[in-house]
Amino acid sequence: MERPRVVFLGTGGALNPERYQASMLVQAAGTSFLLDVGGGLGVVRRLLACQVDPLGVRHVFLSHRHLDHVGGLEPLLWYMFYDAFRTGSPPPPVDVYALPGSATAIRATLAAADASADRAFGERLSWRTPAAGAEIKLDGGAKLTLVGVNHLPPGGEAAACVITADGVRVVYSGDTRPCDALVEAARGADLLIHEVGGTEARAELLHRVGHSTAADAGRVAARAGVGALAMFHTPAPMWVSPEDMLAEARRHAPGVEVFLSEDGMTWDL
């Protein structure tokens, strides 16, 4: 049996020209979980570059409505549809998960753009909108839980998620300010993937726009007692040095393995 692993497909913030936008792949329990889909066709490029067949994706979690996290959904679905069509097969079944408010906003955006991949997939594409905290049982004995977090717009139902599979727990923050709900959800997790927008020197600005500092991420990891902390959603080096973010997070998370994720990196669990 292959060990569960995380593939960091896109690790950059919305305005970081040196990285792809937010998207993570968790491979466990014999299936693939895509956590956010970045923007545009980048998620497909990253999957192929990491030698992952996009047709193997069965579960897609969307953390919130912002396009750097969900703009890749339509291109991903169309790529899957036409790749299956090329071989004479129907598209694979795909379940998309989001909190109700986020799902409504995302689907409204797709409708406004006359996006049609959902019509092409038909019943093979399912939108699932569980309540925050509800545990969803998936194939292979895996479980998915959505957790409400603190991001913009107010009341927009942004979410983190917890994946439990093959005896490991992975927690993905989406975009969030420091958030007690995330700490509780991450307690004892093997890996916490937490967004970071910079260091404490710009804490007021980062919190105002709904994001966290490296120190915030370190404090969440320490309070939750996680095994490892992966920082993502990072700004370009012209704004803050990676070394400064790493040093700041490590100061606040003694005993936790802390690293800055990179596009294409894999992490075995």
PDB file of N, CA, C and O in Angstrom, residues 179-205:
ATOM      1  N   CYS A 179      -7.502  32.035  13.863  1.00  0.00           N
ATOM      2  CA  CYS A 179      -8.860  31.524  14.029  1.00  0.00           C
ATOM      3  C   CYS A 179      -8.874  30.364  15.021  1.00  0.00           C
ATOM      4  O   CYS A 179      -8.221  29.341  14.795  1.00  0.00           O
ATOM      5  N   ASP A 180      -9.605  30.521  16.147  1.00  0.00           N
ATOM      6  CA  ASP A 180      -9.684  29.459  17.159  1.00  0.00           C
ATOM      7  C   ASP A 180     -10.312  28.189  16.608  1.00  0.00           C
ATOM      8  O   ASP A 180      -9.934  27.078  17.004  1.00  0.00           O
ATOM      9  N   ALA A 181     -11.276  28.326  15.695  1.00  0.00           N
ATOM     10  CA  ALA A 181     -11.923  27.132  15.133  1.00  0.00           C
ATOM     11  C   ALA A 181     -10.917  26.264  14.392  1.00  0.00           C
ATOM     12  O   ALA A 181     -10.991  25.023  14.432  1.00  0.00           O
ATOM     13  N   LEU A 182      -9.958  26.905  13.740  1.00  0.00           N
ATOM     14  CA  LEU A 182      -8.930  26.145  13.030  1.00  0.00           C
ATOM     15  C   LEU A 182      -8.002  25.435  14.009  1.00  0.00           C
ATOM     16  O   LEU A 182      -7.595  24.293  13.786  1.00  0.00           O
ATOM     17  N   VAL A 183      -7.674  26.100  15.102  1.00  0.00           N
ATOM     18  CA  VAL A 183      -6.840  25.466  16.131  1.00  0.00           C
ATOM     19  C   VAL A 183      -7.508  24.189  16.633  1.00  0.00           C
ATOM     20  O   VAL A 183      -6.881  23.128  16.726  1.00  0.00           O
ATOM     21  N   GLU A 184      -8.784  24.270  16.959  1.00  0.00           N
ATOM     22  CA  GLU A 184      -9.497  23.099  17.473  1.00  0.00           C
ATOM     23  C   GLU A 184      -9.547  21.982  16.442  1.00  0.00           C
ATOM     24  O   GLU A 184      -9.360  20.805  16.767  1.00  0.00           O
ATOM     25  N   ALA A 185      -9.800  22.329  15.190  1.00  0.00           N
ATOM     26  CA  ALA A 185      -9.892  21.316  14.142  1.00  0.00           C
ATOM     27  C   ALA A 185      -8.548  20.642  13.881  1.00  0.00           C
ATOM     28  O   ALA A 185      -8.498  19.472  13.492  1.00  0.00           O
ATOM     29  N   ALA A 186      -7.455  21.375  14.101  1.00  0.00           N
ATOM     30  CA  ALA A 186      -6.121  20.868  13.771  1.00  0.00           C
ATOM     31  C   ALA A 186      -5.459  20.113  14.909  1.00  0.00           C
ATOM     32  O   ALA A 186      -4.331  19.625  14.745  1.00  0.00           O
ATOM     33  N   ARG A 187      -6.097  19.990  16.054  1.00  0.00           N
ATOM     34  CA  ARG A 187      -5.432  19.371  17.212  1.00  0.00           C
ATOM     35  C   ARG A 187      -4.904  17.979  16.864  1.00  0.00           C
ATOM     36  O   ARG A 187      -5.647  17.108  16.427  1.00  0.00           O
ATOM     37  N   GLY A 188      -3.582  17.814  17.057  1.00  0.00           N
ATOM     38  CA  GLY A 188      -2.941  16.524  16.844  1.00  0.00           C
ATOM     39  C   GLY A 188      -2.780  16.120  15.398  1.00  0.00           C
ATOM     40  O   GLY A 188      -2.422  14.969  15.117  1.00  0.00           O
ATOM     41  N   ALA A 189      -3.022  17.023  14.449  1.00  0.00           N
ATOM     42  CA  ALA A 189      -2.917  16.674  13.028  1.00  0.00           C
ATOM     43  C   ALA A 189      -1.469  16.346  12.662  1.00  0.00           C
ATOM     44  O   ALA A 189      -0.518  16.871  13.246  1.00  0.00           O
ATOM     45  N   ASP A 190      -1.320  15.478  11.688  1.00  0.00           N
ATOM     46  CA  ASP A 190       0.022  15.147  11.200  1.00  0.00           C
ATOM     47  C   ASP A 190       0.630  16.299  10.412  1.00  0.00           C
ATOM     48  O   ASP A 190       1.833  16.551  10.493  1.00  0.00           O
ATOM     49  N   LEU A 191      -0.217  17.004   9.641  1.00  0.00           N
ATOM     50  CA  LEU A 191       0.271  18.121   8.830  1.00  0.00           C
ATOM     51  C   LEU A 191      -0.787  19.213   8.797  1.00  0.00           C
ATOM     52  O   LEU A 191      -1.956  18.953   8.493  1.00  0.00           O
ATOM     53  N   LEU A 192      -0.377  20.438   9.106  1.00  0.00           N
ATOM     54  CA  LEU A 192      -1.206  21.625   8.951  1.00  0.00           C
ATOM     55  C   LEU A 192      -0.647  22.446   7.800  1.00  0.00           C
ATOM     56  O   LEU A 192       0.512  22.857   7.825  1.00  0.00           O
ATOM     57  N   ILE A 193      -1.464  22.679   6.781  1.00  0.00           N
ATOM     58  CA  ILE A 193      -1.082  23.519   5.646  1.00  0.00           C
ATOM     59  C   ILE A 193      -1.758  24.867   5.864  1.00  0.00           C
ATOM     60  O   ILE A 193      -2.982  24.976   5.767  1.00  0.00           O
ATOM     61  N   HIS A 194      -0.968  25.878   6.204  1.00  0.00           N
ATOM     62  CA  HIS A 194      -1.536  27.150   6.664  1.00  0.00           C
ATOM     63  C   HIS A 194      -1.064  28.298   5.788  1.00  0.00           C
ATOM     64  O   HIS A 194       0.112  28.429   5.479  1.00  0.00           O
ATOM     65  N   GLU A 195      -2.001  29.149   5.405  1.00  0.00           N
ATOM     66  CA  GLU A 195      -1.652  30.319   4.609  1.00  0.00           C
ATOM     67  C   GLU A 195      -0.809  31.311   5.388  1.00  0.00           C
ATOM     68  O   GLU A 195      -0.938  31.435   6.608  1.00  0.00           O
ATOM     69  N   VAL A 196       0.052  32.032   4.660  1.00  0.00           N
ATOM     70  CA  VAL A 196       0.903  33.062   5.258  1.00  0.00           C
ATOM     71  C   VAL A 196       1.043  34.197   4.251  1.00  0.00           C
ATOM     72  O   VAL A 196       1.386  33.972   3.089  1.00  0.00           O
ATOM     73  N   GLY A 197       0.796  35.423   4.711  1.00  0.00           N
ATOM     74  CA  GLY A 197       0.904  36.571   3.816  1.00  0.00           C
ATOM     75  C   GLY A 197       2.111  37.443   4.069  1.00  0.00           C
ATOM     76  O   GLY A 197       2.314  38.437   3.367  1.00  0.00           O
ATOM     77  N   GLY A 198       2.917  37.097   5.085  1.00  0.00           N
ATOM     78  CA  GLY A 198       4.078  37.904   5.415  1.00  0.00           C
ATOM     79  C   GLY A 198       4.435  37.738   6.881  1.00  0.00           C
ATOM     80  O   GLY A 198       4.065  36.743   7.508  1.00  0.00           O
ATOM     81  N   THR A 199       5.135  38.704   7.439  1.00  0.00           N
ATOM     82  CA  THR A 199       5.581  38.632   8.828  1.00  0.00           C
ATOM     83  C   THR A 199       4.795  39.617   9.698  1.00  0.00           C
ATOM     84  O   THR A 199       3.974  40.390   9.213  1.00  0.00           O
ATOM     85  N   GLU A 200       5.093  39.592  10.998  1.00  0.00           N
ATOM     86  CA  GLU A 200       4.402  40.459  11.958  1.00  0.00           C
ATOM     87  C   GLU A 200       4.598  41.945  11.663  1.00  0.00           C
ATOM     88  O   GLU A 200       3.800  42.773  12.102  1.00  0.00           O
ATOM     89  N   ALA A 201       5.627  42.274  10.899  1.00  0.00           N
ATOM     90  CA  ALA A 201       5.864  43.683  10.562  1.00  0.00           C
ATOM     91  C   ALA A 201       4.687  44.281   9.795  1.00  0.00           C
ATOM     92  O   ALA A 201       4.460  45.500   9.845  1.00  0.00           O
ATOM     93  N   ARG A 202       3.928  43.433   9.091  1.00  0.00           N
ATOM     94  CA  ARG A 202       2.755  43.918   8.349  1.00  0.00           C
ATOM     95  C   ARG A 202       1.473  43.265   8.880  1.00  0.00           C
ATOM     96  O   ARG A 202       0.503  43.085   8.137  1.00  0.00           O
ATOM     97  N   ALA A 203       1.440  42.950  10.158  1.00  0.00           N
ATOM     98  CA  ALA A 203       0.285  42.248  10.728  1.00  0.00           C
ATOM     99  C   ALA A 203      -1.011  43.028  10.558  1.00  0.00           C
ATOM    100  O   ALA A 203      -2.060  42.453  10.215  1.00  0.00           O
ATOM    101  N   GLU A 204      -0.974  44.350  10.780  1.00  0.00           N
ATOM    102  CA  GLU A 204      -2.215  45.127  10.704  1.00  0.00           C
ATOM    103  C   GLU A 204      -2.816  45.047   9.307  1.00  0.00           C
ATOM    104  O   GLU A 204      -4.031  44.830   9.143  1.00  0.00           O
ATOM    105  N   LEU A 205      -2.007  45.202   8.286  1.00  0.00           N
ATOM    106  CA  LEU A 205      -2.486  45.129   6.908  1.00  0.00           C
ATOM    107  C   LEU A 205      -2.991  43.722   6.586  1.00  0.00           C
ATOM    108  O   LEU A 205      -4.079  43.557   6.016  1.00  0.00           O
TER     109      LEU A 205
END
